[in-house]
PDB file of C-alpha atoms and ligand atoms in Angstrom:
ATOM      1  CA  MET A  64      -3.803 100.666 179.291  1.00 77.00           C
ATOM      2  CA  GLN A  65      -1.357  98.323 177.528  1.00 79.00           C
ATOM      3  CA  LEU A  66      -1.973  94.651 177.852  1.00 91.00           C
ATOM      4  CA  VAL A  67       1.257  93.061 178.911  1.00 95.00           C
ATOM      5  CA  THR A  68       1.667  89.380 177.705  1.00 95.00           C
ATOM      6  CA  GLU A  69       4.425  86.689 177.984  1.00 94.00           C
ATOM      7  CA  ASP A  70       4.870  87.487 174.152  1.00 93.00           C
ATOM      8  CA  ASN A  71       5.057  91.460 174.154  1.00 96.00           C
ATOM      9  CA  ILE A  72       6.832  92.188 177.409  1.00 97.00           C
ATOM     10  CA  THR A  73      10.155  92.057 175.931  1.00 98.00           C
ATOM     11  CA  GLY A  74       9.295  94.296 173.068  1.00 97.00           C
ATOM     12  CA  LEU A  75       7.674  96.646 175.477  1.00 97.00           C
ATOM     13  CA  ALA A  76      10.617  96.838 178.075  1.00 97.00           C
ATOM     14  CA  ALA A  77      13.234  97.221 175.393  1.00 98.00           C
ATOM     15  CA  GLU A  78      11.532 100.031 173.946  1.00 97.00           C
ATOM     16  CA  ARG A  79      11.343 101.727 177.316  1.00 97.00           C
ATOM     17  CA  TRP A  80      15.017 101.216 177.918  1.00 98.00           C
ATOM     18  CA  GLY A  81      15.821 102.233 174.499  1.00 98.00           C
ATOM     19  CA  THR A  82      14.738 105.681 175.631  1.00 98.00           C
ATOM     20  CA  ALA A  83      17.991 106.033 177.570  1.00 98.00           C
ATOM     21  CA  ARG A  84      19.534 109.518 176.520  1.00 98.00           C
ATOM     22  CA  ASP A  85      22.844 108.163 175.860  1.00 98.00           C
ATOM     23  CA  PRO A  86      22.748 105.940 172.846  1.00 98.00           C
ATOM     24  CA  ARG A  87      25.319 103.273 173.989  1.00 98.00           C
ATOM     25  CA  THR A  88      23.143 103.114 177.046  1.00 98.00           C
ATOM     26  CA  ALA A  89      20.210 102.558 175.177  1.00 98.00           C
ATOM     27  CA  GLU A  90      22.089  99.948 173.194  1.00 98.00           C
ATOM     28  CA  LEU A  91      23.455  98.119 176.228  1.00 98.00           C
ATOM     29  CA  LEU A  92      20.126  98.235 178.001  1.00 98.00           C
ATOM     30  CA  THR A  93      17.900  96.927 175.260  1.00 98.00           C
ATOM     31  CA  ALA A  94      20.132  94.044 174.807  1.00 98.00           C
ATOM     32  CA  LEU A  95      20.397  93.219 178.252  1.00 98.00           C
ATOM     33  CA  VAL A  96      16.506  93.039 178.514  1.00 98.00           C
ATOM     34  CA  ARG A  97      16.153  90.993 175.155  1.00 98.00           C
ATOM     35  CA  HIS A  98      19.090  88.519 176.590  1.00 98.00           C
ATOM     36  CA  LEU A  99      17.594  88.181 180.166  1.00 98.00           C
ATOM     37  CA  HIS A 100      14.131  87.657 178.890  1.00 98.00           C
ATOM     38  CA  ASP A 101      15.465  85.165 176.542  1.00 98.00           C
ATOM     39  CA  PHE A 102      17.239  83.474 179.455  1.00 98.00           C
ATOM     40  CA  ALA A 103      14.261  83.310 181.527  1.00 98.00           C
ATOM     41  CA  ARG A 104      12.066  81.912 178.600  1.00 97.00           C
ATOM     42  CA  GLU A 105      14.671  79.318 177.700  1.00 98.00           C
ATOM     43  CA  VAL A 106      15.155  77.692 181.016  1.00 98.00           C
ATOM     44  CA  ARG A 107      11.224  78.404 182.074  1.00 98.00           C
ATOM     45  CA  LEU A 108      12.636  80.248 185.056  1.00 98.00           C
ATOM     46  CA  THR A 109      10.500  79.273 188.245  1.00 98.00           C
ATOM     47  CA  GLU A 110       9.509  82.142 190.865  1.00 98.00           C
ATOM     48  CA  ALA A 111      11.495  80.309 193.532  1.00 98.00           C
ATOM     49  CA  GLU A 112      14.466  80.184 191.231  1.00 98.00           C
ATOM     50  CA  TRP A 113      13.919  83.710 190.340  1.00 98.00           C
ATOM     51  CA  MET A 114      14.033  84.577 194.141  1.00 98.00           C
ATOM     52  CA  ALA A 115      17.047  82.300 194.666  1.00 98.00           C
ATOM     53  CA  ALA A 116      19.060  84.482 192.254  1.00 98.00           C
ATOM     54  CA  ILE A 117      17.979  87.675 193.828  1.00 98.00           C
ATOM     55  CA  GLN A 118      19.236  86.655 197.352  1.00 98.00           C
ATOM     56  CA  TRP A 119      22.376  85.214 195.744  1.00 98.00           C
ATOM     57  CA  LEU A 120      22.861  88.758 194.050  1.00 98.00           C
ATOM     58  CA  THR A 121      22.018  90.392 197.392  1.00 98.00           C
ATOM     59  CA  ARG A 122      24.683  88.211 199.023  1.00 98.00           C
ATOM     60  CA  THR A 123      27.165  88.790 196.645  1.00 97.00           C
ATOM     61  CA  GLY A 124      26.822  92.625 197.270  1.00 97.00           C
ATOM     62  CA  GLN A 125      26.553  92.374 200.935  1.00 97.00           C
ATOM     63  CA  ILE A 126      29.937  90.473 201.116  1.00 96.00           C
ATOM     64  CA  SER A 127      31.680  93.129 198.999  1.00 93.00           C
ATOM     65  CA  ASP A 128      33.946  95.768 200.587  1.00 88.00           C
ATOM     66  CA  ASP A 129      36.670  97.797 199.679  1.00 80.00           C
ATOM     67  CA  LYS A 130      39.245  94.642 200.109  1.00 78.00           C
ATOM     68  CA  ARG A 131      36.718  92.250 198.761  1.00 86.00           C
ATOM     69  CA  GLU A 132      35.134  92.207 195.024  1.00 90.00           C
ATOM     70  CA  GLU A 133      32.611  89.268 195.112  1.00 94.00           C
ATOM     71  CA  PHE A 134      30.957  90.546 191.783  1.00 95.00           C
ATOM     72  CA  ILE A 135      34.226  90.663 189.977  1.00 94.00           C
ATOM     73  CA  LEU A 136      35.128  87.328 191.338  1.00 95.00           C
ATOM     74  CA  ALA A 137      31.501  86.083 189.939  1.00 96.00           C
ATOM     75  CA  SER A 138      32.428  87.542 186.604  1.00 97.00           C
ATOM     76  CA  ASP A 139      35.895  85.809 186.640  1.00 96.00           C
ATOM     77  CA  VAL A 140      34.618  82.299 187.221  1.00 97.00           C
ATOM     78  CA  LEU A 141      31.732  82.589 184.635  1.00 98.00           C
ATOM     79  CA  GLY A 142      34.381  83.389 182.097  1.00 97.00           C
ATOM     80  CA  LEU A 143      33.273  86.827 181.525  1.00 98.00           C
ATOM     81  CA  SER A 144      36.325  88.787 182.727  1.00 97.00           C
ATOM     82  CA  MET A 145      38.216  86.866 180.163  1.00 97.00           C
ATOM     83  CA  LEU A 146      35.951  87.382 177.355  1.00 97.00           C
ATOM     84  CA  VAL A 147      35.959  91.111 177.958  1.00 97.00           C
ATOM     85  CA  VAL A 148      39.773  90.837 178.070  1.00 96.00           C
ATOM     86  CA  GLN A 149      39.908  88.876 174.764  1.00 95.00           C
ATOM     87  CA  MET A 150      37.712  91.297 173.070  1.00 95.00           C
ATOM     88  CA  ASN A 151      39.332  94.518 173.984  1.00 93.00           C
ATOM     89  CA  HIS A 152      42.870  93.344 173.676  1.00 91.00           C
ATOM     90  CA  GLN A 153      43.239  91.952 170.119  1.00 87.00           C
ATOM     91  CA  LEU A 154      47.063  92.424 169.997  1.00 86.00           C
ATOM     92  CA  ASP A 155      49.675  91.503 167.286  1.00 92.00           C
ATOM     93  CA  PRO A 156      50.566  87.765 167.859  1.00 93.00           C
ATOM     94  CA  GLN A 157      54.212  89.081 168.896  1.00 95.00           C
ATOM     95  CA  ALA A 158      52.817  91.240 171.711  1.00 96.00           C
ATOM     96  CA  THR A 159      52.634  90.049 175.374  1.00 97.00           C
ATOM     97  CA  PRO A 160      48.908  88.799 175.498  1.00 96.00           C
ATOM     98  CA  ALA A 161      46.663  90.389 178.214  1.00 96.00           C
ATOM     99  CA  THR A 162      45.135  88.541 181.105  1.00 96.00           C
ATOM    100  CA  VAL A 163      42.620  89.054 183.935  1.00 95.00           C
ATOM    101  CA  LEU A 164      43.333  91.865 186.472  1.00 94.00           C
ATOM    102  CA  GLY A 165      41.949  89.811 189.484  1.00 91.00           C
ATOM    103  CA  PRO A 166      40.888  91.703 192.950  1.00 87.00           C
ATOM    104  CA  PHE A 167      44.196  92.125 194.653  1.00 89.00           C
ATOM    105  CA  HIS A 168      45.933  94.708 192.699  1.00 91.00           C
ATOM    106  CA  ILE A 169      46.543  97.765 194.989  1.00 89.00           C
ATOM    107  CA  GLU A 170      47.570 101.207 194.041  1.00 91.00           C
ATOM    108  CA  GLY A 171      50.659 102.605 195.368  1.00 93.00           C
ATOM    109  CA  SER A 172      53.059 100.130 195.502  1.00 95.00           C
ATOM    110  CA  PRO A 173      56.607 101.041 196.652  1.00 96.00           C
ATOM    111  CA  GLU A 174      59.301 101.653 194.039  1.00 98.00           C
ATOM    112  CA  LEU A 175      62.103  99.534 193.981  1.00 98.00           C
ATOM    113  CA  GLY A 176      65.710  99.549 191.881  1.00 97.00           C
ATOM    114  CA  TYR A 177      66.841  96.895 189.656  1.00 97.00           C
ATOM    115  CA  GLY A 178      67.206  93.658 191.294  1.00 97.00           C
ATOM    116  CA  GLU A 179      65.912  94.821 194.952  1.00 97.00           C
ATOM    117  CA  ASP A 180      63.880  92.439 196.774  1.00 97.00           C
ATOM    118  CA  MET A 181      60.023  92.792 197.155  1.00 97.00           C
ATOM    119  CA  SER A 182      59.820  89.813 199.270  1.00 96.00           C
ATOM    120  CA  ASP A 183      61.171  91.685 202.133  1.00 90.00           C
ATOM    121  CA  GLY A 184      61.540  88.890 204.589  1.00 89.00           C
ATOM    122  CA  VAL A 185      58.419  86.989 203.655  1.00 93.00           C
ATOM    123  CA  PRO A 186      59.556  83.447 203.726  1.00 95.00           C
ATOM    124  CA  GLY A 187      59.911  81.322 200.480  1.00 96.00           C
ATOM    125  CA  THR A 188      62.221  80.358 197.858  1.00 96.00           C
ATOM    126  CA  PRO A 189      64.013  83.487 196.129  1.00 97.00           C
ATOM    127  CA  LEU A 190      62.980  84.053 192.785  1.00 97.00           C
ATOM    128  CA  PHE A 191      64.423  86.602 190.364  1.00 98.00           C
ATOM    129  CA  VAL A 192      62.409  87.420 187.058  1.00 98.00           C
ATOM    130  CA  HIS A 193      64.266  89.481 184.702  1.00 98.00           C
ATOM    131  CA  GLY A 194      64.405  90.288 180.945  1.00 98.00           C
ATOM    132  CA  THR A 195      63.497  93.530 178.957  1.00 98.00           C
ATOM    133  CA  VAL A 196      60.463  95.413 177.939  1.00 98.00           C
ATOM    134  CA  ARG A 197      60.512  95.894 174.057  1.00 98.00           C
ATOM    135  CA  ASP A 198      58.256  97.143 171.407  1.00 96.00           C
ATOM    136  CA  LEU A 199      56.798  95.163 168.316  1.00 96.00           C
ATOM    137  CA  ALA A 200      59.901  96.060 166.374  1.00 95.00           C
ATOM    138  CA  GLY A 201      62.375  94.922 169.148  1.00 96.00           C
ATOM    139  CA  ASN A 202      63.335  98.300 170.302  1.00 97.00           C
ATOM    140  CA  PRO A 203      63.969  98.751 174.032  1.00 98.00           C
ATOM    141  CA  VAL A 204      61.515 100.580 176.022  1.00 98.00           C
ATOM    142  CA  PRO A 205      63.437 102.576 178.767  1.00 97.00           C
ATOM    143  CA  GLY A 206      61.663 104.158 181.807  1.00 97.00           C
ATOM    144  CA  ALA A 207      58.528 101.505 181.571  1.00 98.00           C
ATOM    145  CA  VAL A 208      57.138 100.735 185.083  1.00 98.00           C
ATOM    146  CA  LEU A 209      56.303  97.452 185.878  1.00 98.00           C
ATOM    147  CA  ASP A 210      53.477  97.174 188.666  1.00 98.00           C
ATOM    148  CA  VAL A 211      53.970  93.693 190.160  1.00 98.00           C
ATOM    149  CA  TRP A 212      52.151  91.963 192.867  1.00 97.00           C
ATOM    150  CA  GLN A 213      51.688  88.059 193.924  1.00 97.00           C
ATOM    151  CA  ALA A 214      50.607  85.732 196.560  1.00 95.00           C
ATOM    152  CA  ASP A 215      53.019  84.304 199.124  1.00 94.00           C
ATOM    153  CA  ALA A 216      54.259  80.924 199.388  1.00 93.00           C
ATOM    154  CA  GLU A 217      51.268  79.716 201.131  1.00 92.00           C
ATOM    155  CA  GLY A 218      49.080  81.388 198.241  1.00 93.00           C
ATOM    156  CA  ALA A 219      47.831  84.258 200.155  1.00 91.00           C
ATOM    157  CA  TYR A 220      47.761  87.851 199.346  1.00 91.00           C
ATOM    158  CA  GLU A 221      48.319  90.894 201.504  1.00 87.00           C
ATOM    159  CA  SER A 222      44.680  91.592 201.948  1.00 84.00           C
ATOM    160  CA  GLN A 223      44.036  87.918 203.046  1.00 86.00           C
ATOM    161  CA  VAL A 224      46.581  88.106 205.930  1.00 87.00           C
ATOM    162  CA  PRO A 225      45.381  89.757 208.906  1.00 85.00           C
ATOM    163  CA  ASP A 226      47.227  92.624 210.703  1.00 83.00           C
ATOM    164  CA  ILE A 227      49.374  93.597 207.713  1.00 83.00           C
ATOM    165  CA  ASP A 228      49.138  97.353 207.171  1.00 78.00           C
ATOM    166  CA  GLU A 229      52.280  97.739 204.823  1.00 84.00           C
ATOM    167  CA  ALA A 230      52.980  96.738 201.405  1.00 87.00           C
ATOM    168  CA  ARG A 231      53.638  92.940 201.005  1.00 92.00           C
ATOM    169  CA  LEU A 232      54.907  91.157 198.086  1.00 96.00           C
ATOM    170  CA  ARG A 233      54.051  94.165 195.495  1.00 96.00           C
ATOM    171  CA  ALA A 234      56.558  96.861 194.222  1.00 97.00           C
ATOM    172  CA  LYS A 235      57.014  98.958 191.065  1.00 98.00           C
ATOM    173  CA  TYR A 236      60.205  98.605 188.880  1.00 98.00           C
ATOM    174  CA  THR A 237      61.325 100.696 186.272  1.00 98.00           C
ATOM    175  CA  THR A 238      63.261  99.539 183.149  1.00 98.00           C
ATOM    176  CA  ARG A 239      66.869 100.809 182.266  1.00 98.00           C
ATOM    177  CA  GLU A 240      68.058 102.595 179.383  1.00 97.00           C
ATOM    178  CA  ASP A 241      68.489  99.074 177.479  1.00 97.00           C
ATOM    179  CA  GLY A 242      64.732  98.300 178.440  1.00 98.00           C
ATOM    180  CA  SER A 243      65.879  95.800 181.083  1.00 98.00           C
ATOM    181  CA  TYR A 244      64.343  94.911 184.418  1.00 98.00           C
ATOM    182  CA  CYS A 245      64.987  92.589 187.166  1.00 98.00           C
ATOM    183  CA  LEU A 246      62.819  92.137 190.186  1.00 98.00           C
ATOM    184  CA  ARG A 247      63.502  89.848 193.282  1.00 97.00           C
ATOM    185  CA  THR A 248      60.813  88.021 195.086  1.00 98.00           C
ATOM    186  CA  ILE A 249      59.914  84.625 196.292  1.00 97.00           C
ATOM    187  CA  ALA A 250      58.246  81.666 194.459  1.00 97.00           C
ATOM    188  CA  PRO A 251      54.427  82.218 194.505  1.00 95.00           C
ATOM    189  CA  LYS A 252      52.185  79.309 195.220  1.00 94.00           C
ATOM    190  CA  GLY A 253      48.897  78.362 193.163  1.00 95.00           C
ATOM    191  CA  TYR A 254      45.794  79.120 195.448  1.00 95.00           C
ATOM    192  CA  SER A 255      42.074  78.789 195.848  1.00 96.00           C
ATOM    193  CA  ILE A 256      39.961  81.684 195.114  1.00 95.00           C
ATOM    194  CA  PRO A 257      38.012  82.655 198.185  1.00 94.00           C
ATOM    195  CA  MET A 258      35.414  80.034 198.631  1.00 95.00           C
ATOM    196  CA  ASP A 259      33.484  81.377 201.583  1.00 95.00           C
ATOM    197  CA  GLY A 260      31.228  83.631 199.828  1.00 96.00           C
ATOM    198  CA  PRO A 261      28.134  83.368 197.267  1.00 98.00           C
ATOM    199  CA  VAL A 262      30.610  82.474 194.296  1.00 98.00           C
ATOM    200  CA  GLY A 263      32.068  79.494 196.575  1.00 97.00           C
ATOM    201  CA  GLU A 264      28.794  78.365 197.351  1.00 97.00           C
ATOM    202  CA  LEU A 265      27.834  77.967 193.737  1.00 98.00           C
ATOM    203  CA  ILE A 266      31.380  76.434 192.721  1.00 98.00           C
ATOM    204  CA  SER A 267      30.923  73.878 195.665  1.00 98.00           C
ATOM    205  CA  ARG A 268      28.002  72.459 193.809  1.00 98.00           C
ATOM    206  CA  THR A 269      29.893  71.780 190.767  1.00 98.00           C
ATOM    207  CA  ALA A 270      32.894  69.782 189.580  1.00 98.00           C
ATOM    208  CA  ILE A 271      34.727  72.861 188.946  1.00 98.00           C
ATOM    209  CA  SER A 272      38.450  73.133 190.433  1.00 98.00           C
ATOM    210  CA  HIS A 273      38.529  76.360 192.613  1.00 97.00           C
ATOM    211  CA  PHE A 274      42.190  76.962 192.016  1.00 98.00           C
ATOM    212  CA  ARG A 275      44.636  79.244 190.135  1.00 97.00           C
ATOM    213  CA  PRO A 276      48.091  78.072 188.962  1.00 98.00           C
ATOM    214  CA  ALA A 277      51.221  79.760 190.610  1.00 97.00           C
ATOM    215  CA  HIS A 278      51.619  83.200 188.896  1.00 97.00           C
ATOM    216  CA  VAL A 279      53.119  86.921 189.331  1.00 98.00           C
ATOM    217  CA  HIS A 280      50.971  89.670 188.115  1.00 98.00           C
ATOM    218  CA  PHE A 281      52.276  92.734 186.031  1.00 98.00           C
ATOM    219  CA  LEU A 282      50.497  95.776 185.139  1.00 98.00           C
ATOM    220  CA  LEU A 283      52.453  97.972 182.359  1.00 98.00           C
ATOM    221  CA  ASN A 284      51.079 101.383 181.618  1.00 95.00           C
ATOM    222  CA  VAL A 285      53.566 102.988 179.503  1.00 96.00           C
ATOM    223  CA  PRO A 286      52.650 106.133 177.421  1.00 96.00           C
ATOM    224  CA  GLY A 287      52.355 105.650 173.668  1.00 96.00           C
ATOM    225  CA  TYR A 288      51.589 101.885 174.052  1.00 96.00           C
ATOM    226  CA  GLU A 289      48.579  99.782 174.771  1.00 95.00           C
ATOM    227  CA  PRO A 290      48.260  99.115 178.655  1.00 95.00           C
ATOM    228  CA  LEU A 291      48.959  95.522 179.572  1.00 97.00           C
ATOM    229  CA  ILE A 292      47.627  93.543 182.468  1.00 97.00           C
ATOM    230  CA  THR A 293      49.063  90.134 182.283  1.00 98.00           C
ATOM    231  CA  HIS A 294      50.648  87.350 184.453  1.00 97.00           C
ATOM    232  CA  LEU A 295      53.563  84.952 184.258  1.00 98.00           C
ATOM    233  CA  PHE A 296      53.109  81.427 185.062  1.00 98.00           C
ATOM    234  CA  GLN A 297      55.282  78.802 186.402  1.00 97.00           C
ATOM    235  CA  GLU A 298      55.995  76.007 184.055  1.00 97.00           C
ATOM    236  CA  GLY A 299      54.959  72.639 185.282  1.00 97.00           C
ATOM    237  CA  ALA A 300      52.648  74.211 188.003  1.00 96.00           C
ATOM    238  CA  GLN A 301      49.410  72.515 189.272  1.00 96.00           C
ATOM    239  CA  TYR A 302      46.270  73.835 187.914  1.00 97.00           C
ATOM    240  CA  LEU A 303      47.493  75.367 184.531  1.00 98.00           C
ATOM    241  CA  ASP A 304      45.109  73.200 182.669  1.00 97.00           C
ATOM    242  CA  SER A 305      42.019  74.122 184.745  1.00 97.00           C
ATOM    243  CA  ASP A 306      42.687  77.723 185.877  1.00 98.00           C
ATOM    244  CA  VAL A 307      39.264  78.598 187.686  1.00 98.00           C
ATOM    245  CA  VAL A 308      39.290  81.907 186.049  1.00 97.00           C
ATOM    246  CA  PHE A 309      40.294  80.999 182.546  1.00 97.00           C
ATOM    247  CA  GLY A 310      43.270  83.467 182.736  1.00 97.00           C
ATOM    248  CA  THR A 311      46.247  81.082 181.669  1.00 97.00           C
ATOM    249  CA  LYS A 312      47.967  81.434 178.231  1.00 96.00           C
ATOM    250  CA  GLN A 313      50.612  79.327 176.850  1.00 96.00           C
ATOM    251  CA  GLU A 314      52.797  82.072 175.835  1.00 96.00           C
ATOM    252  CA  LEU A 315      52.857  83.328 179.257  1.00 98.00           C
ATOM    253  CA  VAL A 316      54.156  80.241 181.134  1.00 98.00           C
ATOM    254  CA  VAL A 317      57.858  80.520 181.828  1.00 98.00           C
ATOM    255  CA  PRO A 318      60.134  78.053 183.508  1.00 98.00           C
ATOM    256  CA  PHE A 319      61.250  78.961 187.121  1.00 98.00           C
ATOM    257  CA  GLU A 320      64.963  77.332 186.756  1.00 97.00           C
ATOM    258  CA  GLN A 321      66.948  75.999 189.922  1.00 97.00           C
ATOM    259  CA  ARG A 322      70.023  78.007 190.390  1.00 97.00           C
ATOM    260  CA  GLU A 323      72.835  77.178 192.996  1.00 95.00           C
ATOM    261  CA  ALA A 324      73.896  79.768 195.682  1.00 96.00           C
ATOM    262  CA  GLY A 325      76.375  82.288 194.045  1.00 95.00           C
ATOM    263  CA  PRO A 326      76.033  85.366 191.638  1.00 95.00           C
ATOM    264  CA  GLY A 327      72.403  86.383 191.154  1.00 94.00           C
ATOM    265  CA  PRO A 328      71.278  88.114 187.801  1.00 94.00           C
ATOM    266  CA  ASP A 329      71.739  91.544 189.329  1.00 92.00           C
ATOM    267  CA  GLY A 330      75.336  90.734 190.174  1.00 91.00           C
ATOM    268  CA  ARG A 331      74.840  90.377 193.728  1.00 92.00           C
ATOM    269  CA  THR A 332      75.871  87.022 195.573  1.00 94.00           C
ATOM    270  CA  MET A 333      72.870  84.711 196.740  1.00 95.00           C
ATOM    271  CA  ALA A 334      73.802  82.846 199.752  1.00 94.00           C
ATOM    272  CA  GLU A 335      71.249  80.095 199.091  1.00 95.00           C
ATOM    273  CA  PRO A 336      69.648  78.407 196.076  1.00 96.00           C
ATOM    274  CA  TRP A 337      67.324  80.522 193.989  1.00 97.00           C
ATOM    275  CA  LEU A 338      64.933  80.239 190.942  1.00 97.00           C
ATOM    276  CA  GLU A 339      65.486  82.310 187.673  1.00 98.00           C
ATOM    277  CA  ALA A 340      62.533  82.996 185.347  1.00 98.00           C
ATOM    278  CA  ARG A 341      63.225  85.127 182.170  1.00 98.00           C
ATOM    279  CA  TYR A 342      60.603  87.107 180.028  1.00 98.00           C
ATOM    280  CA  ASP A 343      61.150  89.682 177.664  1.00 98.00           C
ATOM    281  CA  PHE A 344      57.589  91.830 177.425  1.00 98.00           C
ATOM    282  CA  VAL A 345      56.709  93.023 174.152  1.00 98.00           C
ATOM    283  CA  LEU A 346      54.225  96.190 174.243  1.00 97.00           C
ATOM    284  CA  GLN A 347      52.086  97.025 171.133  1.00 96.00           C
ATOM    285  CA  PRO A 348      52.058 100.822 170.118  1.00 94.00           C
ATOM    286  CA  VAL A 349      48.830 102.455 170.789  1.00 93.00           C
ATOM    287  CA  GLY A 350      46.376 102.658 167.616  1.00 83.00           C
ATOM    288  CA  ARG A 351      48.304  99.684 165.742  1.00 68.00           C
ATOM    289  CA  ARG A 352      45.922  96.716 165.190  1.00 60.00           C
TER     290      ARG A 352
HETATM  291  C1  LIG B  69      44.074  86.569 190.992  1.00 94.94           C
HETATM  292  O1  LIG B  69      45.028  86.131 190.299  1.00 94.94           O
HETATM  293  O2  LIG B  69      44.774  87.235 191.724  1.00 94.94           O
HETATM  294  C2  LIG B  69      42.703  86.305 190.771  1.00 94.94           C
HETATM  295  C3  LIG B  69      42.112  86.624 189.571  1.00 94.94           C
HETATM  296  C4  LIG B  69      40.938  86.398 189.514  1.00 94.94           C
HETATM  297  C5  LIG B  69      39.995  85.999 190.784  1.00 94.94           C
HETATM  298  C6  LIG B  69      40.746  85.608 191.959  1.00 94.94           C
HETATM  299  C7  LIG B  69      42.197  85.994 191.931  1.00 94.94           C
HETATM  300 FE1  LIG B  70      46.602  86.267 191.490  1.00 94.94          FE
END
């Protein structure tokens, strides 16, 4: 029988997990074992702390469902999600940078036309976001679908508002022949990540700000180009420097300029003052590094 000691347990466990039939799985699991053991050694993990961590993980699983992804939230606030984005989307500096997906994207958003309103009566200041989708050489990308979603003027997403079954503040817009797009919505507000679960429990023991700056999410999955998951942030918004999920990037911060009632960017007349944000998305062709 093998004699297990504090010194040899890591090698024994890594060797065991290295037998995974898929080589990548073997690599991932042996490295995980080594890093977990090193962590426990470095902090001299006590049994009470080990049990508290297990219970925290259990609560994180128990609170998760098809509308709530507490493990993803944990990854987000620990900076792991953004690290994975950074490592996997090393794009040309001219391309629009990627940032975190977040837990509020929903498949199957309604398709709207140029300048159509995705806020559909949700109260708030009208906001137009418009510009073009282009490639790195500056050529327009027609037929690109922009999947857009955001929080409301109180900072709440659809899934956080009780009794809402239909799509709210989300839509898909398609670029025209010249690569132009125009979406109408309302100005989003910055918001707190969900603080009523295990992630919130941990954050409230720290000095970490639990807010995200005001933003609109975009997902562009265009054949022939690297998929792009990103946000546009409102210039001057609160929390730009302390985004709890590390998702903010200077290149994605755009002014929301005040406009008076009158013609909007889609040619229709606005009866009330509105905000205008312009942004040209730049996609990187697949395979280019
Ligand atoms: C979001 O922007 O929707 C989001 C991202 C990460 C954690 C929570 C929310
Ligand atoms: Fe968001």
